[in-house]
Short mmCIF file of C-alpha atoms in Angstrom, two decimals:
data_model
loop_
_atom_site.label_atom_id
_atom_site.label_comp_id
_atom_site.label_asym_id
_atom_site.label_seq_id
_atom_site.Cartn_x
_atom_site.Cartn_y
_atom_site.Cartn_z
CA UNK A 55 97.52 95.73 -26.56
CA UNK A 56 97.42 92.96 -23.95
CA UNK A 57 94.92 92.90 -21.10
CA UNK A 58 97.89 93.36 -18.72
CA UNK A 59 98.47 96.81 -20.26
CA UNK A 60 94.81 97.74 -20.64
CA UNK A 61 93.40 99.03 -17.35
CA UNK A 62 89.80 99.61 -18.44
CA UNK A 63 87.62 98.83 -21.42
CA UNK A 64 87.76 101.41 -24.21
CA UNK A 65 84.44 102.92 -25.31
CA UNK A 66 84.32 104.57 -28.72
CA UNK A 67 82.52 107.88 -29.17
CA UNK A 68 80.15 106.34 -31.73
CA UNK A 69 79.12 103.44 -29.51
CA UNK A 70 75.29 103.46 -29.77
CA UNK A 71 74.72 101.86 -26.35
CA UNK A 72 77.18 103.16 -23.76
CA UNK A 73 79.42 106.17 -23.17
CA UNK A 74 82.41 106.82 -20.95
CA UNK A 75 83.51 109.90 -19.03
CA UNK A 76 87.26 109.37 -18.84
CA UNK A 77 87.58 112.12 -16.19
CA UNK A 78 85.58 109.95 -13.77
CA UNK A 79 87.49 106.74 -14.52
CA UNK A 80 89.70 105.57 -11.64
CA UNK A 81 91.29 102.72 -13.63
CA UNK A 82 90.02 100.33 -10.98
CA UNK A 83 89.72 97.49 -13.49
CA UNK A 84 86.17 96.40 -12.60
CA UNK A 85 84.92 96.94 -16.15
CA UNK A 86 87.86 95.07 -17.66
CA UNK A 87 87.37 92.16 -15.28
CA UNK A 88 83.70 91.63 -16.10
CA UNK A 89 84.31 92.13 -19.82
CA UNK A 90 87.09 89.55 -19.76
CA UNK A 91 85.86 86.95 -17.29
CA UNK A 92 82.07 87.00 -17.73
CA UNK A 93 81.52 88.43 -21.19
CA UNK A 94 84.78 87.29 -22.76
CA UNK A 95 85.18 90.21 -25.17
CA UNK A 96 88.25 91.81 -23.58
CA UNK A 97 89.86 88.37 -23.53
CA UNK A 98 89.21 87.96 -27.26
CA UNK A 99 90.96 91.26 -27.99
CA UNK A 100 93.76 90.88 -25.43
CA UNK A 101 96.48 90.80 -28.07
CA UNK A 102 94.98 93.43 -30.36
CA UNK A 103 95.07 97.21 -30.27
CA UNK A 104 92.48 99.02 -28.15
CA UNK A 105 91.32 100.80 -31.32
CA UNK A 106 90.16 97.43 -32.66
CA UNK A 107 88.16 96.57 -29.53
CA UNK A 108 84.70 95.37 -30.53
CA UNK A 109 81.95 96.02 -27.99
CA UNK A 110 78.90 93.72 -27.93
CA UNK A 111 76.96 96.42 -26.02
CA UNK A 112 75.82 94.30 -23.04
CA UNK A 113 76.51 97.16 -20.60
CA UNK A 114 77.90 94.96 -17.84
CA UNK A 115 80.89 97.31 -17.64
CA UNK A 116 78.46 100.11 -16.72
CA UNK A 117 76.76 97.88 -14.17
CA UNK A 118 79.99 97.23 -12.25
CA UNK A 119 81.63 100.68 -12.59
CA UNK A 120 81.81 102.13 -9.04
CA UNK A 121 82.57 105.62 -10.33
CA UNK A 122 79.69 105.63 -12.85
CA UNK A 123 82.25 106.60 -15.47
CA UNK A 124 80.55 104.24 -17.93
CA UNK A 125 76.82 104.52 -18.40
CA UNK A 126 74.14 103.81 -20.95
CA UNK A 127 73.56 106.50 -23.54
CA UNK A 128 70.48 108.46 -22.59
CA UNK A 129 67.68 109.10 -25.09
CA UNK A 130 64.72 110.09 -22.94
CA UNK A 131 65.03 113.78 -23.79
CA UNK A 132 64.64 112.91 -27.48
CA UNK A 133 61.50 110.99 -26.55
CA UNK A 134 60.19 114.08 -24.73
CA UNK A 135 60.60 116.08 -27.94
CA UNK A 136 58.60 113.44 -29.82
CA UNK A 137 55.85 113.59 -27.19
CA UNK A 138 55.70 117.37 -27.52
CA UNK A 139 55.31 117.11 -31.31
CA UNK A 140 51.54 117.06 -32.04
CA UNK A 141 52.20 115.21 -35.30
CA UNK A 142 53.69 112.21 -33.51
CA UNK A 143 51.98 109.20 -31.94
CA UNK A 144 54.31 107.85 -29.25
CA UNK A 145 53.96 104.15 -28.43
CA UNK A 146 55.82 102.56 -25.53
CA UNK A 147 56.47 98.81 -25.27
CA UNK A 148 57.83 97.45 -21.99
CA UNK A 149 59.90 94.30 -21.56
CA UNK A 150 59.03 91.78 -18.80
CA UNK A 151 62.12 92.45 -16.65
CA UNK A 152 61.43 96.18 -16.32
CA UNK A 153 58.28 95.61 -14.25
CA UNK A 154 60.29 93.72 -11.61
CA UNK A 155 63.26 96.12 -11.59
CA UNK A 156 61.88 99.64 -11.86
CA UNK A 157 60.54 99.80 -8.30
CA UNK A 158 64.05 99.44 -6.88
CA UNK A 159 64.90 102.86 -8.31
CA UNK A 160 62.27 104.39 -6.00
CA UNK A 161 63.06 102.53 -2.80
CA UNK A 162 61.12 99.36 -3.56
CA UNK A 163 62.18 95.90 -2.53
CA UNK A 164 64.17 93.64 -4.90
CA UNK A 165 61.80 92.19 -7.48
CA UNK A 166 58.81 94.39 -6.59
CA UNK A 167 56.09 93.88 -9.22
CA UNK A 168 55.23 97.42 -10.37
CA UNK A 169 53.63 96.80 -13.76
CA UNK A 170 50.51 98.91 -13.09
CA UNK A 171 52.45 101.87 -11.70
CA UNK A 172 54.95 101.62 -14.58
CA UNK A 173 52.11 101.86 -17.10
CA UNK A 174 50.60 104.81 -15.21
CA UNK A 175 53.96 106.58 -15.10
CA UNK A 176 54.35 106.25 -18.87
CA UNK A 177 50.86 107.68 -19.38
CA UNK A 178 51.76 110.57 -17.06
CA UNK A 179 54.87 111.18 -19.15
CA UNK A 180 52.76 111.49 -22.29
CA UNK A 181 52.45 108.05 -23.87
CA UNK A 182 49.68 107.65 -26.43
CA UNK A 183 49.76 103.86 -26.10
CA UNK A 184 51.50 101.47 -23.69
CA UNK A 185 51.96 97.87 -24.87
CA UNK A 186 53.52 94.70 -23.45
CA UNK A 187 56.57 93.12 -25.09
CA UNK A 188 55.50 89.82 -23.48
CA UNK A 189 52.99 89.68 -26.36
CA UNK A 190 55.84 89.57 -28.87
CA UNK A 191 57.75 87.15 -26.65
CA UNK A 192 54.86 84.76 -27.30
CA UNK A 193 55.15 85.53 -30.99
CA UNK A 194 58.90 84.83 -30.82
CA UNK A 195 58.20 81.40 -29.36
CA UNK A 196 55.79 80.66 -32.21
CA UNK A 197 58.36 81.67 -34.82
CA UNK A 198 61.57 80.44 -33.20
CA UNK A 199 59.94 77.26 -31.88
CA UNK A 200 58.51 76.42 -35.30
CA UNK A 201 61.91 77.05 -36.85
CA UNK A 202 63.55 74.73 -34.34
CA UNK A 203 61.05 71.94 -34.94
CA UNK A 204 61.66 72.19 -38.68
CA UNK A 205 65.42 72.01 -38.15
CA UNK A 206 65.21 69.22 -35.61
CA UNK A 207 62.65 67.03 -37.39
CA UNK A 208 63.83 67.54 -40.99
CA UNK A 209 67.49 68.47 -40.68
CA UNK A 210 66.89 71.48 -42.93
CA UNK A 211 69.36 73.81 -41.16
CA UNK A 212 72.42 73.45 -38.93
CA UNK A 213 72.08 72.26 -35.35
CA UNK A 214 72.38 73.26 -32.63
CA UNK A 215 69.95 76.13 -33.11
CA UNK A 216 71.03 79.16 -31.08
CA UNK A 217 68.45 81.54 -29.64
CA UNK A 218 68.56 85.06 -31.08
CA UNK A 219 66.70 87.06 -28.42
CA UNK A 220 69.84 88.55 -26.85
CA UNK A 221 71.42 91.15 -29.19
CA UNK A 222 74.73 91.04 -27.32
CA UNK A 223 74.96 87.27 -27.95
CA UNK A 224 74.04 87.74 -31.61
CA UNK A 225 76.77 90.38 -31.98
CA UNK A 226 79.22 88.04 -30.22
CA UNK A 227 78.55 85.23 -32.70
CA UNK A 228 78.70 87.58 -35.69
CA UNK A 229 82.00 89.07 -34.48
CA UNK A 230 83.93 86.14 -33.06
CA UNK A 231 82.28 83.09 -34.62
CA UNK A 232 80.93 84.01 -38.06
CA UNK A 233 81.23 80.33 -38.98
CA UNK A 234 78.37 79.75 -36.52
CA UNK A 235 75.98 82.37 -37.91
CA UNK A 236 73.93 79.62 -39.54
CA UNK A 237 73.16 78.22 -36.09
CA UNK A 238 71.43 81.44 -34.98
CA UNK A 239 67.65 81.46 -35.25
CA UNK A 240 66.50 83.93 -37.87
CA UNK A 241 63.69 85.07 -35.55
CA UNK A 242 64.01 88.65 -34.37
CA UNK A 243 64.03 89.47 -30.68
CA UNK A 244 60.65 90.27 -29.09
CA UNK A 245 61.38 94.01 -29.09
CA UNK A 246 62.30 93.94 -32.78
CA UNK A 247 59.15 91.98 -33.64
CA UNK A 248 57.10 94.40 -31.56
CA UNK A 249 58.46 97.43 -33.39
CA UNK A 250 57.78 95.99 -36.84
CA UNK A 251 54.23 95.01 -35.85
CA UNK A 252 53.35 98.37 -34.31
CA UNK A 253 54.18 100.15 -37.56
CA UNK A 254 52.28 97.61 -39.68
CA UNK A 255 49.59 95.51 -37.98
CA UNK A 256 48.91 97.86 -35.05
CA UNK A 257 48.90 100.94 -37.30
CA UNK A 258 46.42 99.25 -39.64
CA UNK A 259 44.11 98.15 -36.83
CA UNK A 260 44.17 101.57 -35.17
CA UNK A 261 43.94 103.56 -38.41
CA UNK A 262 47.22 105.39 -37.78
CA UNK A 263 49.69 106.58 -40.42
CA UNK A 264 52.82 104.51 -39.59
CA UNK A 265 55.00 107.50 -40.49
CA UNK A 266 53.59 109.33 -37.47
CA UNK A 267 54.43 106.58 -34.99
CA UNK A 268 57.44 106.88 -32.70
CA UNK A 269 58.23 103.51 -31.16
CA UNK A 270 59.93 103.54 -27.76
CA UNK A 271 61.02 100.25 -26.20
CA UNK A 272 61.70 100.16 -22.45
CA UNK A 273 64.18 97.41 -21.72
CA UNK A 274 66.61 96.13 -19.07
CA UNK A 275 69.29 96.05 -21.76
CA UNK A 276 71.77 98.54 -23.22
CA UNK A 277 72.41 96.24 -26.21
CA UNK A 278 68.88 96.96 -27.44
CA UNK A 279 70.06 100.49 -28.24
CA UNK A 280 72.55 98.95 -30.64
CA UNK A 281 70.04 96.43 -31.95
CA UNK A 282 67.46 98.99 -33.11
CA UNK A 283 70.17 100.89 -34.99
CA UNK A 284 70.87 97.95 -37.30
CA UNK A 285 70.00 98.84 -40.87
CA UNK A 286 68.37 95.48 -41.55
CA UNK A 287 65.79 96.10 -38.82
CA UNK A 288 63.61 98.35 -40.93
CA UNK A 289 61.29 95.68 -42.28
CA UNK A 290 58.14 97.71 -41.61
CA UNK A 291 59.46 100.42 -43.92
CA UNK A 292 60.51 97.96 -46.62
CA UNK A 293 57.20 96.09 -46.42
CA UNK A 294 55.18 99.29 -46.81
CA UNK A 295 57.52 101.09 -49.19
CA UNK A 296 58.35 103.88 -46.75
CA UNK A 297 62.06 104.74 -47.07
CA UNK A 298 63.90 105.38 -43.81
CA UNK A 299 61.16 104.03 -41.55
CA UNK A 300 62.83 102.08 -38.74
CA UNK A 301 60.95 99.48 -36.73
CA UNK A 302 61.97 101.02 -33.39
CA UNK A 303 63.05 104.61 -32.84
CA UNK A 304 64.37 104.69 -29.26
CA UNK A 305 65.25 102.35 -26.40
CA UNK A 306 65.16 103.48 -22.78
CA UNK A 307 66.73 101.33 -20.09
CA UNK A 308 65.08 100.73 -16.73
CA UNK A 309 67.48 103.18 -15.07
CA UNK A 310 66.87 105.73 -17.80
CA UNK A 311 63.09 105.58 -17.37
CA UNK A 312 63.54 106.00 -13.62
CA UNK A 313 65.69 109.08 -14.22
CA UNK A 314 63.00 110.57 -16.45
CA UNK A 315 60.24 109.84 -13.94
CA UNK A 316 62.30 111.48 -11.18
CA UNK A 317 63.15 114.53 -13.29
CA UNK A 318 59.44 114.92 -14.09
CA UNK A 319 58.53 115.09 -10.40
CA UNK A 320 56.28 112.04 -10.50
CA UNK A 321 55.84 110.24 -7.17
CA UNK A 322 56.10 106.70 -8.48
CA UNK A 323 54.66 104.77 -5.54
CA UNK A 324 51.86 107.35 -5.26
CA UNK A 325 50.48 106.41 -8.70
CA UNK A 326 47.33 104.36 -9.09
CA UNK A 327 48.01 101.27 -11.23
CA UNK A 328 46.63 101.09 -14.76
CA UNK A 329 46.62 98.49 -17.51
CA UNK A 330 48.26 98.05 -20.90
CA UNK A 331 46.26 98.96 -23.98
CA UNK A 332 44.30 96.00 -25.26
CA UNK A 333 45.75 95.36 -28.73
CA UNK A 334 49.17 93.70 -28.32
CA UNK A 335 48.80 94.25 -24.60
CA UNK A 336 48.68 90.70 -23.21
CA UNK A 337 51.39 88.09 -22.93
CA UNK A 338 51.38 84.60 -21.46
CA UNK A 339 53.33 83.40 -18.46
CA UNK A 340 55.70 81.80 -20.95
CA UNK A 341 56.31 85.23 -22.48
CA UNK A 342 56.91 86.83 -19.09
CA UNK A 343 59.61 84.35 -18.01
CA UNK A 344 61.63 85.35 -21.09
CA UNK A 345 63.41 87.72 -18.72
CA UNK A 346 65.11 84.82 -16.92
CA UNK A 347 68.01 82.72 -18.05
CA UNK A 348 66.30 79.51 -19.19
CA UNK A 349 62.97 81.25 -19.71
CA UNK A 350 63.17 81.21 -23.50
CA UNK A 351 64.07 77.52 -23.48
CA UNK A 352 61.28 76.64 -21.06
CA UNK A 353 58.69 78.57 -23.08
CA UNK A 354 59.89 76.98 -26.32
CA UNK A 355 59.77 73.46 -24.88
CA UNK A 356 56.21 73.99 -23.68
CA UNK A 357 55.17 74.99 -27.20
CA UNK A 358 57.22 72.32 -28.99
CA UNK A 359 55.87 69.51 -26.80
CA UNK A 360 52.30 70.62 -27.47
CA UNK A 361 52.80 70.82 -31.24
CA UNK A 362 54.56 67.46 -31.57
CA UNK A 363 52.42 65.48 -29.11
CA UNK A 364 49.09 67.18 -29.86
CA UNK A 365 48.33 67.58 -26.14
CA UNK A 366 48.98 69.99 -23.31
CA UNK A 367 52.55 70.07 -21.99
CA UNK A 368 53.18 67.71 -19.13
CA UNK A 369 53.21 69.28 -15.67
CA UNK A 370 56.98 68.93 -15.53
CA UNK A 371 57.32 71.55 -18.30
CA UNK A 372 55.25 74.07 -16.36
CA UNK A 373 58.01 74.37 -13.79
CA UNK A 374 60.98 72.96 -15.59
CA UNK A 375 63.71 73.00 -12.97
CA UNK A 376 66.60 71.72 -15.16
CA UNK A 377 66.73 75.07 -17.02
CA UNK A 378 66.08 77.27 -13.97
CA UNK A 379 68.53 78.78 -11.51
CA UNK A 380 71.73 80.81 -11.71
CA UNK A 381 74.21 78.13 -12.76
CA UNK A 382 76.01 79.52 -15.80
CA UNK A 383 75.55 76.35 -17.83
CA UNK A 384 72.52 74.08 -17.47
CA UNK A 385 71.58 71.16 -19.67
CA UNK A 386 68.60 68.86 -20.11
CA UNK A 387 67.07 66.22 -22.38
CA UNK A 388 63.40 66.31 -23.39
CA UNK A 389 61.64 63.70 -25.50
CA UNK A 390 59.74 65.09 -28.50
CA UNK A 391 57.92 62.64 -30.73
CA UNK A 392 60.09 59.77 -29.59
CA UNK A 393 63.32 61.70 -30.18
CA UNK A 394 65.48 63.30 -27.53
CA UNK A 395 66.13 67.04 -27.69
CA UNK A 396 69.43 67.84 -26.00
CA UNK A 397 69.23 71.42 -24.76
CA UNK A 398 71.61 73.80 -23.00
CA UNK A 399 71.01 77.13 -21.25
CA UNK A 400 73.94 79.50 -20.78
CA UNK A 401 74.43 83.00 -19.44
CA UNK A 402 77.65 84.90 -19.92
CA UNK A 403 79.19 84.80 -23.38
CA UNK A 404 82.50 83.71 -21.86
CA UNK A 405 80.80 80.48 -20.72
CA UNK A 406 79.37 80.02 -24.22
CA UNK A 407 82.84 80.59 -25.68
CA UNK A 408 84.25 77.78 -23.60
CA UNK A 409 81.67 75.35 -25.02
CA UNK A 410 82.27 76.56 -28.56
CA UNK A 411 86.03 76.38 -28.18
CA UNK A 412 85.97 72.78 -26.98
CA UNK A 413 83.39 71.72 -29.56
CA UNK A 414 81.09 70.53 -26.76
CA UNK A 415 78.37 72.84 -27.98
CA UNK A 416 77.81 70.45 -30.90
CA UNK A 417 76.48 67.84 -28.50
CA UNK A 418 73.27 69.87 -28.18
CA UNK A 419 70.28 70.47 -30.45
CA UNK A 420 68.99 73.72 -28.97
CA UNK A 421 71.08 76.30 -27.08
CA UNK A 422 69.84 79.41 -25.28
CA UNK A 423 72.44 82.08 -24.52
CA UNK A 424 72.02 85.38 -22.68
CA UNK A 425 74.95 87.66 -22.01
CA UNK A 426 73.96 89.04 -18.61
CA UNK A 427 73.90 87.41 -15.13
CA UNK A 428 70.58 85.63 -14.63
CA UNK A 429 69.41 86.78 -18.06
CA UNK A 430 67.58 90.02 -18.82
CA UNK A 431 66.66 90.48 -15.14
CA UNK A 432 70.39 91.19 -14.61
CA UNK A 433 70.73 93.33 -17.73
CA UNK A 434 73.17 96.21 -18.07
CA UNK A 435 70.31 98.73 -17.91
CA UNK A 436 68.77 97.46 -14.68
CA UNK A 437 69.15 99.24 -11.31
CA UNK A 438 72.66 99.09 -9.85
CA UNK A 439 73.30 98.20 -6.22
CA UNK A 440 77.06 98.65 -5.88
CA UNK A 441 78.16 95.11 -6.61
CA UNK A 442 75.08 93.41 -5.19
CA UNK A 443 73.24 91.42 -7.87
CA UNK A 444 69.47 91.25 -7.46
CA UNK A 445 68.76 89.22 -10.61
CA UNK A 446 67.63 86.21 -8.58
CA UNK A 447 64.93 88.19 -6.74
CA UNK A 448 63.64 89.74 -9.95
CA UNK A 449 63.64 86.38 -11.70
CA UNK A 450 61.78 84.70 -8.87
CA UNK A 451 59.00 87.26 -9.27
CA UNK A 452 58.70 86.49 -12.99
CA UNK A 453 58.24 82.80 -12.20
CA UNK A 454 55.60 83.74 -9.62
CA UNK A 455 53.73 85.75 -12.27
CA UNK A 456 53.83 82.75 -14.61
CA UNK A 457 52.37 80.42 -11.99
CA UNK A 458 49.60 82.86 -11.12
CA UNK A 459 48.27 83.62 -14.59
CA UNK A 460 45.52 81.80 -16.44
CA UNK A 461 47.50 81.93 -19.70
CA UNK A 462 50.76 79.98 -19.52
CA UNK A 463 51.39 78.91 -23.11
CA UNK A 464 52.49 81.11 -25.98
CA UNK A 465 50.53 79.01 -28.47
CA UNK A 466 47.30 79.70 -26.56
CA UNK A 467 47.55 83.49 -26.55
CA UNK A 468 44.29 84.40 -28.29
CA UNK A 469 45.58 87.75 -29.56
CA UNK A 470 48.61 86.04 -31.09
CA UNK A 471 46.40 83.40 -32.71
CA UNK A 472 44.10 86.13 -34.05
CA UNK A 473 47.09 87.89 -35.56
CA UNK A 474 48.11 84.71 -37.37
CA UNK A 475 44.56 84.16 -38.59
CA UNK A 476 44.06 87.67 -39.94
CA UNK A 477 47.59 88.78 -40.81
CA UNK A 478 50.30 86.10 -41.04
CA UNK A 479 48.34 82.93 -41.82
CA UNK A 480 50.76 80.70 -39.91
CA UNK A 481 54.17 80.72 -38.15
CA UNK A 482 57.15 80.98 -40.53
CA UNK A 483 54.90 82.06 -43.42
CA UNK A 484 56.35 84.28 -46.16
CA UNK A 485 54.84 87.39 -44.59
CA UNK A 486 56.05 86.35 -41.14
CA UNK A 487 59.56 86.02 -42.52
CA UNK A 488 59.34 89.49 -44.02
CA UNK A 489 58.39 91.18 -40.74
CA UNK A 490 59.46 88.86 -37.91
CA UNK A 491 62.76 87.41 -39.13
CA UNK A 492 66.12 88.83 -40.12
CA UNK A 493 69.47 87.84 -41.57
CA UNK A 494 72.58 87.75 -39.43
CA UNK A 495 75.91 88.71 -40.94
CA UNK A 496 79.60 88.82 -40.21
#
């Protein structure tokens, strides 16, 4: 079926991330346009049958649908049942972009920083623990950055290395460019690392039976719902010999959490702020800017420069403008140990496709790709403003948080370093690979 015949993107009933109410669909074509021109998936399947359409779960079709015919699949009622089960320990982990998007759902300004109220709302809803995914973003930099340095300095694996934090991008590569799977970092996304650690390290430290834990990730992203359903992301169960134990059990989007808060009658802006729990509850500024396009690259370059040079990153890398901003493709060159690292930052898988198709992507050593506009701050699960994109305002707030924290480097996060000392030994160790890395497949 060509894209001239297809009026809207098809959504299968077993799609784990999004659902479609065909009765509400006006065949306006907004979803098809974004899927074709920004994401590039509809374009890939233009000459194939609609039944063969392969979704990468980014949710941008839901973000642009004026009729709300397409929306993220809701799981908060299942989480309520877990909270009401006295045998369950419910742990929430919140991604950086949620704290600068959630307030908009309650009349807040674009990019309002509502971390404290968000944590309080989750406690009001029944959370046993509330943790910060920025902690595992720091861990991701340690693992993915170490992997890149090994590739770059020894030539042990294919270059360029692709980031693997965005599950929609990973699915895109696996589906449309399986020949490039070797370029993907084997490091899990921060949310996937967080889930595995909560049911192993955190459970051990807190004296909790991991079988009782229900992990709930709160994310700006519908693709995370697909990601946690992947069978290979059950490393905590494999490591501990517990069949069927998944690393993460549910993902709620920013909009979904807002719906739950509203349904529960909580006055969000009337809440007193509270803090994350201490263990796995602190991330660096580098971990926080993960929510922006270019944030992963900037955080990785800070860490890589420090490791190779043996000194603090130069001031330039603390506000690295070449990888910031909302240009779809940005590129830069950074000297590491007397060698130049050629890096590219891309958002929109259609833009990445153009570089792959021309072969220009091979001119780089390190490539960050995020599917959504502006990165996670513009994710498919973030608040919708009828065609008005507020990713820039949310992203600006994340950079402000980075500048105004005392901890700006992933490799200086004391809790992360303590975890390596007592649990993993070092980045990319055998145990780290068991719990923090995965295999990508066609």
